[in-house]
Amino acid sequence: KSNETSGTEEIIAESFQQWHDSGGSCPEGTVPIRRTTEKDVLRANKLRRFGKKPIRHLRRDSSGNGHEVCNYHYQHAVVFVNGEQYYGAKAKLNVWAPKVTDPYEFSLSQIWVISGSFENDLNTIEAGWQVSPELYGDSYPRFFTYWTTDAYQATGCYNLLCSGFVQTNNKIAIGAAISPRSSYRGRQFDIGLMVWKDPKHGHWWLEFGSGLLVGYWPAFLFSHLRSHASMVQFGGEIVNSRSTGAHTYTQMGSGHFAGEGFGKSSYFRNLQTVDWDNNLLPLNSMHLQADHPNCYDVRQGRNTVWGTYFYYGGPGRNIRCP
């Protein structure tokens, strides 16, 4: 075993959902849905965008010099594969509660299943955990899903806030807080996620934890993803509103850089993709991308216990990330 994973079996446990602590489950034939309240809607930055990711809006600089200024800056520290036909992805990722310093920012860790161009017809399926004060009204990491067929413009949403994702499980609540959470130099808690395409009906299914089917995205929602994905991505994303004119202090993952390693950095482990015949395969020719490595970074590794894995994240604003 490498240093990163030596002894980790004893200190990694599976996270689950907080609402189960009070004995929560739903009757047969029903599914749990997180109630959307008036407070939730009133928190939204823009009412018509409630439940959707902020668009990477370009607006004219008011100084009149013709420059365009982006309202929301998305920043990533991810690993991705492309160049083949993909029919799903699987990984385990540990759960943290990163600090989000602006109510309209978020911090998430997820799997993306992607096809199409990033300009206007991007199809994505996304699942993971996120901290989003605007969406949930608190700072807990919550299990979430997302989808879009037009690069986040008009289609798709988080969780069950629009029609699209079909939930089939009465024990998993999408949008529910995940507990327990990992702690710095303490115990690590992770969740398993898998997205894969059903060869018979073409739907994209989501599995949470140890074999729990949550539901599916119907094939008809998509254009490019109706057949297969052309890219699979794993990692972290934050949105930086630059509300103070400087980089945000919003953290990604544990809020610590990848170099700190196990028990301190956030990780994805046992990364796999799914082929046309529903076989799980190790990742080939991975690419690493950190948009702003002085703010959030990523480091990959491989060993017999964790297979392909990586550490990622960071604190956001610091001396090297002004």
mmCIF file of C-alpha atoms in Angstrom:
data_model
loop_
_atom_site.group_PDB
_atom_site.id
_atom_site.type_symbol
_atom_site.label_atom_id
_atom_site.label_comp_id
_atom_site.label_asym_id
_atom_site.label_seq_id
_atom_site.Cartn_x
_atom_site.Cartn_y
_atom_site.Cartn_z
ATOM 1 C CA LYS A 1 0.000 0.000 0.000
ATOM 2 C CA SER A 2 1.122 3.532 -0.629
ATOM 3 C CA ASN A 3 1.315 6.120 2.129
ATOM 4 C CA GLU A 4 -1.900 7.722 0.920
ATOM 5 C CA THR A 5 -4.040 4.710 1.701
ATOM 6 C CA SER A 6 -2.159 2.824 4.358
ATOM 7 C CA GLY A 7 -4.602 1.938 7.095
ATOM 8 C CA THR A 8 -7.493 3.789 5.512
ATOM 9 C CA GLU A 9 -9.869 0.812 5.578
ATOM 10 C CA GLU A 10 -10.192 1.252 9.334
ATOM 11 C CA ILE A 11 -10.976 4.977 9.208
ATOM 12 C CA ILE A 12 -13.206 5.259 6.155
ATOM 13 C CA ALA A 13 -16.912 4.685 6.645
ATOM 14 C CA GLU A 14 -19.943 5.215 4.480
ATOM 15 C CA SER A 15 -21.966 8.397 4.811
ATOM 16 C CA PHE A 16 -25.712 8.319 4.531
ATOM 17 C CA GLN A 17 -28.600 10.749 4.892
ATOM 18 C CA GLN A 18 -29.420 12.765 7.981
ATOM 19 C CA TRP A 19 -33.220 12.388 7.716
ATOM 20 C CA HIS A 20 -32.806 8.648 8.419
ATOM 21 C CA ASP A 21 -31.629 9.520 11.934
ATOM 22 C CA SER A 22 -35.243 10.254 12.844
ATOM 23 C CA GLY A 23 -36.433 6.997 11.297
ATOM 24 C CA GLY A 24 -37.393 8.554 7.971
ATOM 25 C CA SER A 25 -38.702 6.443 5.103
ATOM 26 C CA CYS A 26 -41.720 6.606 2.795
ATOM 27 C CA PRO A 27 -44.647 4.244 2.216
ATOM 28 C CA GLU A 28 -44.484 1.805 -0.693
ATOM 29 C CA GLY A 29 -45.332 3.510 -3.981
ATOM 30 C CA THR A 30 -44.190 6.974 -2.818
ATOM 31 C CA VAL A 31 -40.837 8.750 -2.824
ATOM 32 C CA PRO A 32 -39.371 11.341 -0.438
ATOM 33 C CA ILE A 33 -39.276 14.864 -1.878
ATOM 34 C CA ARG A 34 -37.613 17.738 -0.066
ATOM 35 C CA ARG A 35 -40.319 20.338 0.526
ATOM 36 C CA THR A 36 -39.722 23.645 -1.287
ATOM 37 C CA THR A 37 -40.839 26.453 1.007
ATOM 38 C CA GLU A 38 -41.608 30.115 0.429
ATOM 39 C CA LYS A 39 -38.305 30.917 2.160
ATOM 40 C CA ASP A 40 -36.435 28.773 -0.378
ATOM 41 C CA VAL A 41 -37.943 30.648 -3.303
ATOM 42 C CA LEU A 42 -37.434 34.086 -1.709
ATOM 43 C CA ARG A 43 -33.714 33.336 -1.230
ATOM 44 C CA ALA A 44 -33.239 32.865 -4.958
ATOM 45 C CA ASN A 45 -31.129 35.495 -6.686
ATOM 46 C CA LYS A 46 -33.482 35.387 -9.680
ATOM 47 C CA LEU A 47 -36.880 33.761 -9.286
ATOM 48 C CA ARG A 48 -37.048 32.357 -12.814
ATOM 49 C CA ARG A 49 -33.617 30.732 -12.286
ATOM 50 C CA PHE A 50 -34.626 29.049 -9.002
ATOM 51 C CA GLY A 51 -33.258 25.511 -8.969
ATOM 52 C CA LYS A 52 -30.876 26.148 -11.882
ATOM 53 C CA LYS A 53 -27.148 26.803 -11.997
ATOM 54 C CA PRO A 54 -26.221 30.457 -12.564
ATOM 55 C CA ILE A 55 -25.574 31.113 -16.256
ATOM 56 C CA ARG A 56 -22.095 32.302 -17.094
ATOM 57 C CA HIS A 57 -23.592 35.666 -18.051
ATOM 58 C CA LEU A 58 -21.570 38.180 -20.002
ATOM 59 C CA ARG A 59 -22.486 41.803 -19.468
ATOM 60 C CA ARG A 60 -21.053 45.000 -20.896
ATOM 61 C CA ASP A 61 -18.558 46.828 -18.719
ATOM 62 C CA SER A 62 -20.254 50.008 -17.481
ATOM 63 C CA SER A 63 -17.082 52.023 -18.131
ATOM 64 C CA GLY A 64 -18.033 51.960 -21.809
ATOM 65 C CA ASN A 65 -14.714 50.563 -23.005
ATOM 66 C CA GLY A 66 -16.427 47.633 -24.686
ATOM 67 C CA HIS A 67 -15.122 44.896 -22.377
ATOM 68 C CA GLU A 68 -17.449 42.120 -21.345
ATOM 69 C CA VAL A 69 -17.443 41.094 -17.685
ATOM 70 C CA CYS A 70 -18.554 37.683 -16.428
ATOM 71 C CA ASN A 71 -20.909 37.819 -13.434
ATOM 72 C CA TYR A 72 -20.188 34.269 -12.294
ATOM 73 C CA HIS A 73 -16.810 32.572 -12.577
ATOM 74 C CA TYR A 74 -16.914 28.784 -12.403
ATOM 75 C CA GLN A 75 -13.693 27.196 -11.189
ATOM 76 C CA HIS A 76 -12.818 23.513 -11.308
ATOM 77 C CA ALA A 77 -10.272 21.023 -10.070
ATOM 78 C CA VAL A 78 -11.138 17.869 -11.988
ATOM 79 C CA VAL A 79 -9.978 14.710 -13.698
ATOM 80 C CA PHE A 80 -11.585 13.803 -17.023
ATOM 81 C CA VAL A 81 -11.447 11.304 -19.874
ATOM 82 C CA ASN A 82 -12.630 11.853 -23.423
ATOM 83 C CA GLY A 83 -12.098 10.491 -26.927
ATOM 84 C CA GLU A 84 -14.213 7.347 -26.525
ATOM 85 C CA GLN A 85 -17.873 6.406 -26.149
ATOM 86 C CA TYR A 86 -18.869 6.255 -22.480
ATOM 87 C CA TYR A 87 -21.996 4.697 -21.001
ATOM 88 C CA GLY A 88 -21.502 5.695 -17.378
ATOM 89 C CA ALA A 89 -19.097 6.398 -14.530
ATOM 90 C CA LYS A 90 -18.502 5.228 -10.966
ATOM 91 C CA ALA A 91 -16.463 6.535 -7.999
ATOM 92 C CA LYS A 92 -16.346 6.973 -4.241
ATOM 93 C CA LEU A 93 -15.814 10.475 -2.872
ATOM 94 C CA ASN A 94 -15.475 11.715 0.659
ATOM 95 C CA VAL A 95 -17.919 14.256 2.043
ATOM 96 C CA TRP A 96 -16.947 17.577 3.645
ATOM 97 C CA ALA A 97 -18.690 20.793 4.657
ATOM 98 C CA PRO A 98 -16.640 23.464 2.839
ATOM 99 C CA LYS A 99 -17.223 27.099 3.813
ATOM 100 C CA VAL A 100 -19.227 29.057 1.237
ATOM 101 C CA THR A 101 -18.730 32.748 1.933
ATOM 102 C CA ASP A 102 -21.303 34.344 -0.386
ATOM 103 C CA PRO A 103 -24.988 33.283 -0.284
ATOM 104 C CA TYR A 104 -25.114 33.065 -4.090
ATOM 105 C CA GLU A 105 -22.023 30.887 -4.401
ATOM 106 C CA PHE A 106 -21.775 27.127 -3.980
ATOM 107 C CA SER A 107 -19.161 24.419 -3.596
ATOM 108 C CA LEU A 108 -19.749 20.940 -4.988
ATOM 109 C CA SER A 109 -18.061 17.640 -5.719
ATOM 110 C CA GLN A 110 -19.594 15.484 -8.407
ATOM 111 C CA ILE A 111 -19.466 13.200 -11.417
ATOM 112 C CA TRP A 112 -20.322 14.717 -14.806
ATOM 113 C CA VAL A 113 -21.455 12.589 -17.771
ATOM 114 C CA ILE A 114 -21.161 14.881 -20.797
ATOM 115 C CA SER A 115 -21.866 15.064 -24.522
ATOM 116 C CA GLY A 116 -22.299 17.862 -27.050
ATOM 117 C CA SER A 117 -20.524 21.198 -27.350
ATOM 118 C CA PHE A 118 -19.981 23.577 -24.439
ATOM 119 C CA GLU A 119 -21.388 26.467 -26.488
ATOM 120 C CA ASN A 120 -25.135 25.829 -26.691
ATOM 121 C CA ASP A 121 -26.139 22.162 -26.947
ATOM 122 C CA LEU A 122 -24.220 20.679 -24.027
ATOM 123 C CA ASN A 123 -25.920 17.626 -22.507
ATOM 124 C CA THR A 124 -24.883 16.767 -18.949
ATOM 125 C CA ILE A 125 -25.934 14.418 -16.188
ATOM 126 C CA GLU A 126 -24.468 15.344 -12.792
ATOM 127 C CA ALA A 127 -24.603 13.858 -9.299
ATOM 128 C CA GLY A 128 -22.671 14.386 -6.083
ATOM 129 C CA TRP A 129 -22.785 16.533 -2.946
ATOM 130 C CA GLN A 130 -22.932 20.303 -2.657
ATOM 131 C CA VAL A 131 -23.093 23.153 -0.160
ATOM 132 C CA SER A 132 -25.435 25.846 -1.501
ATOM 133 C CA PRO A 133 -26.858 28.392 0.975
ATOM 134 C CA GLU A 134 -29.086 29.886 -1.727
ATOM 135 C CA LEU A 135 -30.677 26.586 -2.695
ATOM 136 C CA TYR A 136 -31.008 24.970 0.750
ATOM 137 C CA GLY A 137 -30.761 27.802 3.286
ATOM 138 C CA ASP A 138 -27.907 26.206 5.241
ATOM 139 C CA SER A 139 -24.280 25.075 5.001
ATOM 140 C CA TYR A 140 -24.745 21.307 5.071
ATOM 141 C CA PRO A 141 -23.417 19.102 2.261
ATOM 142 C CA ARG A 142 -26.420 17.671 0.433
ATOM 143 C CA PHE A 143 -26.850 14.861 -2.079
ATOM 144 C CA PHE A 144 -27.898 16.386 -5.401
ATOM 145 C CA THR A 145 -28.538 15.700 -9.072
ATOM 146 C CA TYR A 146 -28.561 18.014 -12.092
ATOM 147 C CA TRP A 147 -29.128 17.787 -15.839
ATOM 148 C CA THR A 148 -29.257 20.068 -18.883
ATOM 149 C CA THR A 149 -29.537 19.667 -22.658
ATOM 150 C CA ASP A 150 -28.709 23.248 -23.707
ATOM 151 C CA ALA A 151 -25.586 24.224 -21.752
ATOM 152 C CA TYR A 152 -27.546 25.287 -18.629
ATOM 153 C CA GLN A 153 -29.584 27.905 -20.483
ATOM 154 C CA ALA A 154 -33.254 26.878 -20.219
ATOM 155 C CA THR A 155 -33.467 23.119 -19.650
ATOM 156 C CA GLY A 156 -32.787 21.098 -16.537
ATOM 157 C CA CYS A 157 -32.515 21.815 -12.834
ATOM 158 C CA TYR A 158 -31.294 20.562 -9.495
ATOM 159 C CA ASN A 159 -32.893 17.526 -7.904
ATOM 160 C CA LEU A 160 -36.666 17.319 -8.441
ATOM 161 C CA LEU A 161 -37.262 21.063 -8.870
ATOM 162 C CA CYS A 162 -38.449 20.519 -12.450
ATOM 163 C CA SER A 163 -39.713 17.490 -14.316
ATOM 164 C CA GLY A 164 -36.972 15.296 -15.730
ATOM 165 C CA PHE A 165 -35.295 12.958 -13.247
ATOM 166 C CA VAL A 166 -37.622 10.090 -12.279
ATOM 167 C CA GLN A 167 -37.107 8.932 -8.693
ATOM 168 C CA THR A 168 -37.878 5.283 -7.962
ATOM 169 C CA ASN A 169 -36.439 4.827 -4.437
ATOM 170 C CA ASN A 170 -38.436 5.605 -1.273
ATOM 171 C CA LYS A 171 -35.417 5.577 1.057
ATOM 172 C CA ILE A 172 -33.189 8.207 -0.596
ATOM 173 C CA ALA A 173 -34.137 11.887 -0.426
ATOM 174 C CA ILE A 174 -32.490 13.971 -3.137
ATOM 175 C CA GLY A 175 -31.463 17.291 -1.603
ATOM 176 C CA ALA A 176 -31.143 15.780 1.880
ATOM 177 C CA ALA A 177 -28.136 16.520 4.093
ATOM 178 C CA ILE A 178 -25.413 13.855 4.180
ATOM 179 C CA SER A 179 -24.118 12.738 7.552
ATOM 180 C CA PRO A 180 -21.617 12.073 9.016
ATOM 181 C CA ARG A 181 -18.981 14.211 7.297
ATOM 182 C CA SER A 182 -15.207 13.953 7.057
ATOM 183 C CA SER A 183 -13.052 15.982 9.435
ATOM 184 C CA TYR A 184 -9.515 17.338 9.087
ATOM 185 C CA ARG A 185 -7.049 14.799 10.576
ATOM 186 C CA GLY A 186 -10.106 12.797 11.676
ATOM 187 C CA ARG A 187 -12.355 10.049 10.332
ATOM 188 C CA GLN A 188 -13.194 10.102 6.642
ATOM 189 C CA PHE A 189 -16.679 9.370 5.359
ATOM 190 C CA ASP A 190 -17.422 8.766 1.716
ATOM 191 C CA ILE A 191 -20.327 7.974 -0.593
ATOM 192 C CA GLY A 192 -20.427 5.773 -3.657
ATOM 193 C CA LEU A 193 -22.020 7.059 -6.869
ATOM 194 C CA MET A 194 -22.612 5.407 -10.204
ATOM 195 C CA VAL A 195 -24.397 6.651 -13.322
ATOM 196 C CA TRP A 196 -24.932 4.213 -16.166
ATOM 197 C CA LYS A 197 -27.049 3.774 -19.289
ATOM 198 C CA ASP A 198 -29.592 0.969 -19.420
ATOM 199 C CA PRO A 199 -28.929 -0.766 -22.785
ATOM 200 C CA LYS A 200 -32.556 -1.862 -23.167
ATOM 201 C CA HIS A 201 -34.474 1.400 -22.670
ATOM 202 C CA GLY A 202 -31.636 3.917 -22.963
ATOM 203 C CA HIS A 203 -32.352 5.628 -19.624
ATOM 204 C CA TRP A 204 -29.473 6.852 -17.457
ATOM 205 C CA TRP A 205 -29.700 5.337 -13.950
ATOM 206 C CA LEU A 206 -28.240 6.695 -10.715
ATOM 207 C CA GLU A 207 -26.978 4.493 -7.867
ATOM 208 C CA PHE A 208 -26.147 5.881 -4.414
ATOM 209 C CA GLY A 209 -24.173 4.057 -1.721
ATOM 210 C CA SER A 210 -24.065 0.272 -1.817
ATOM 211 C CA GLY A 211 -26.358 -0.651 -4.668
ATOM 212 C CA LEU A 212 -29.323 1.650 -3.951
ATOM 213 C CA LEU A 213 -30.995 2.661 -7.217
ATOM 214 C CA VAL A 214 -32.243 6.227 -6.810
ATOM 215 C CA GLY A 215 -33.950 6.702 -10.181
ATOM 216 C CA TYR A 216 -33.202 7.622 -13.781
ATOM 217 C CA TRP A 217 -32.990 10.364 -16.376
ATOM 218 C CA PRO A 218 -35.226 9.288 -19.303
ATOM 219 C CA ALA A 219 -33.467 9.023 -22.671
ATOM 220 C CA PHE A 220 -35.964 11.409 -24.313
ATOM 221 C CA LEU A 221 -34.671 14.348 -22.225
ATOM 222 C CA PHE A 222 -31.454 14.428 -24.230
ATOM 223 C CA SER A 223 -30.131 14.904 -27.729
ATOM 224 C CA HIS A 224 -26.462 13.793 -27.649
ATOM 225 C CA LEU A 225 -26.768 11.701 -24.481
ATOM 226 C CA ARG A 226 -29.569 9.734 -26.089
ATOM 227 C CA SER A 227 -26.805 7.540 -27.552
ATOM 228 C CA HIS A 228 -23.704 7.881 -25.321
ATOM 229 C CA ALA A 229 -21.380 10.308 -23.535
ATOM 230 C CA SER A 230 -18.196 11.656 -25.108
ATOM 231 C CA MET A 231 -16.607 12.796 -21.814
ATOM 232 C CA VAL A 232 -16.694 11.790 -18.149
ATOM 233 C CA GLN A 233 -15.450 14.187 -15.479
ATOM 234 C CA PHE A 234 -14.881 13.825 -11.724
ATOM 235 C CA GLY A 235 -14.006 16.542 -9.203
ATOM 236 C CA GLY A 236 -14.873 19.840 -7.600
ATOM 237 C CA GLU A 237 -16.527 23.042 -8.774
ATOM 238 C CA ILE A 238 -17.157 26.367 -7.077
ATOM 239 C CA VAL A 239 -18.824 29.498 -8.341
ATOM 240 C CA ASN A 240 -17.053 32.778 -7.610
ATOM 241 C CA SER A 241 -19.360 35.808 -7.725
ATOM 242 C CA ARG A 242 -16.446 38.198 -7.054
ATOM 243 C CA SER A 243 -18.924 40.218 -4.990
ATOM 244 C CA THR A 244 -16.035 41.936 -3.170
ATOM 245 C CA GLY A 245 -13.968 42.497 -6.324
ATOM 246 C CA ALA A 246 -11.435 39.885 -5.156
ATOM 247 C CA HIS A 247 -11.367 36.100 -5.313
ATOM 248 C CA THR A 248 -13.859 34.382 -3.035
ATOM 249 C CA TYR A 249 -12.877 32.596 0.191
ATOM 250 C CA THR A 250 -15.330 29.824 -0.735
ATOM 251 C CA GLN A 251 -13.579 26.494 -0.191
ATOM 252 C CA MET A 252 -13.539 23.455 -2.466
ATOM 253 C CA GLY A 253 -13.609 19.987 -0.908
ATOM 254 C CA SER A 254 -11.941 20.076 2.500
ATOM 255 C CA GLY A 255 -10.635 23.606 1.937
ATOM 256 C CA HIS A 256 -7.087 22.211 1.736
ATOM 257 C CA PHE A 257 -4.842 21.642 -1.257
ATOM 258 C CA ALA A 258 -4.348 18.229 -2.833
ATOM 259 C CA GLY A 259 -0.761 17.922 -1.602
ATOM 260 C CA GLU A 260 -1.851 17.490 2.018
ATOM 261 C CA GLY A 261 -3.095 13.973 1.230
ATOM 262 C CA PHE A 262 -5.283 11.551 3.156
ATOM 263 C CA GLY A 263 -7.253 12.835 6.133
ATOM 264 C CA LYS A 264 -6.686 16.444 5.115
ATOM 265 C CA SER A 265 -7.496 16.734 1.394
ATOM 266 C CA SER A 266 -10.706 15.662 -0.276
ATOM 267 C CA TYR A 267 -10.531 12.675 -2.621
ATOM 268 C CA PHE A 268 -12.221 10.598 -5.288
ATOM 269 C CA ARG A 269 -11.189 6.937 -5.371
ATOM 270 C CA ASN A 270 -11.842 3.801 -7.427
ATOM 271 C CA LEU A 271 -12.645 5.800 -10.561
ATOM 272 C CA GLN A 272 -14.202 3.756 -13.358
ATOM 273 C CA THR A 273 -16.143 4.245 -16.581
ATOM 274 C CA VAL A 274 -18.875 2.025 -18.034
ATOM 275 C CA ASP A 275 -18.664 0.602 -21.567
ATOM 276 C CA TRP A 276 -21.464 -0.291 -24.028
ATOM 277 C CA ASP A 277 -21.851 -3.760 -22.491
ATOM 278 C CA ASN A 278 -22.135 -2.421 -18.903
ATOM 279 C CA ASN A 279 -18.591 -3.452 -17.960
ATOM 280 C CA LEU A 280 -16.743 -1.277 -15.434
ATOM 281 C CA LEU A 281 -13.335 -0.215 -16.779
ATOM 282 C CA PRO A 282 -10.385 1.658 -15.260
ATOM 283 C CA LEU A 283 -9.746 5.139 -16.647
ATOM 284 C CA ASN A 284 -7.423 5.376 -19.650
ATOM 285 C CA SER A 285 -5.314 8.466 -20.436
ATOM 286 C CA MET A 286 -6.734 10.759 -17.763
ATOM 287 C CA HIS A 287 -6.434 14.528 -18.010
ATOM 288 C CA LEU A 288 -6.125 16.827 -14.994
ATOM 289 C CA GLN A 289 -7.517 20.349 -15.050
ATOM 290 C CA ALA A 290 -7.267 23.032 -12.362
ATOM 291 C CA ASP A 291 -8.551 26.368 -13.686
ATOM 292 C CA HIS A 292 -6.797 28.324 -10.906
ATOM 293 C CA PRO A 293 -4.220 25.995 -9.289
ATOM 294 C CA ASN A 294 -3.175 28.654 -6.759
ATOM 295 C CA CYS A 295 -6.766 28.614 -5.461
ATOM 296 C CA TYR A 296 -7.765 24.953 -5.967
ATOM 297 C CA ASP A 297 -5.605 22.113 -7.306
ATOM 298 C CA VAL A 298 -5.665 18.401 -8.159
ATOM 299 C CA ARG A 299 -3.190 15.466 -7.954
ATOM 300 C CA GLN A 300 -3.781 11.948 -9.212
ATOM 301 C CA GLY A 301 -2.466 8.561 -8.085
ATOM 302 C CA ARG A 302 -2.994 4.841 -8.536
ATOM 303 C CA ASN A 303 -2.572 1.807 -6.277
ATOM 304 C CA THR A 304 -4.077 -1.621 -5.647
ATOM 305 C CA VAL A 305 -6.493 -0.523 -2.886
ATOM 306 C CA TRP A 306 -7.921 2.698 -4.350
ATOM 307 C CA GLY A 307 -7.350 1.935 -8.036
ATOM 308 C CA THR A 308 -7.253 5.271 -9.830
ATOM 309 C CA TYR A 309 -7.749 8.125 -7.359
ATOM 310 C CA PHE A 310 -7.040 11.810 -6.913
ATOM 311 C CA TYR A 311 -6.932 14.498 -4.251
ATOM 312 C CA TYR A 312 -8.327 17.947 -5.045
ATOM 313 C CA GLY A 313 -9.564 21.202 -3.508
ATOM 314 C CA GLY A 314 -8.276 24.311 -1.820
ATOM 315 C CA PRO A 315 -9.072 27.344 0.310
ATOM 316 C CA GLY A 316 -9.917 29.850 -2.393
ATOM 317 C CA ARG A 317 -8.501 33.283 -1.707
ATOM 318 C CA ASN A 318 -4.982 33.248 -0.238
ATOM 319 C CA ILE A 319 -1.649 35.065 -0.797
ATOM 320 C CA ARG A 320 -1.133 33.294 -4.131
ATOM 321 C CA CYS A 321 -4.814 33.563 -5.128
ATOM 322 C CA PRO A 322 -5.740 37.248 -4.627
#
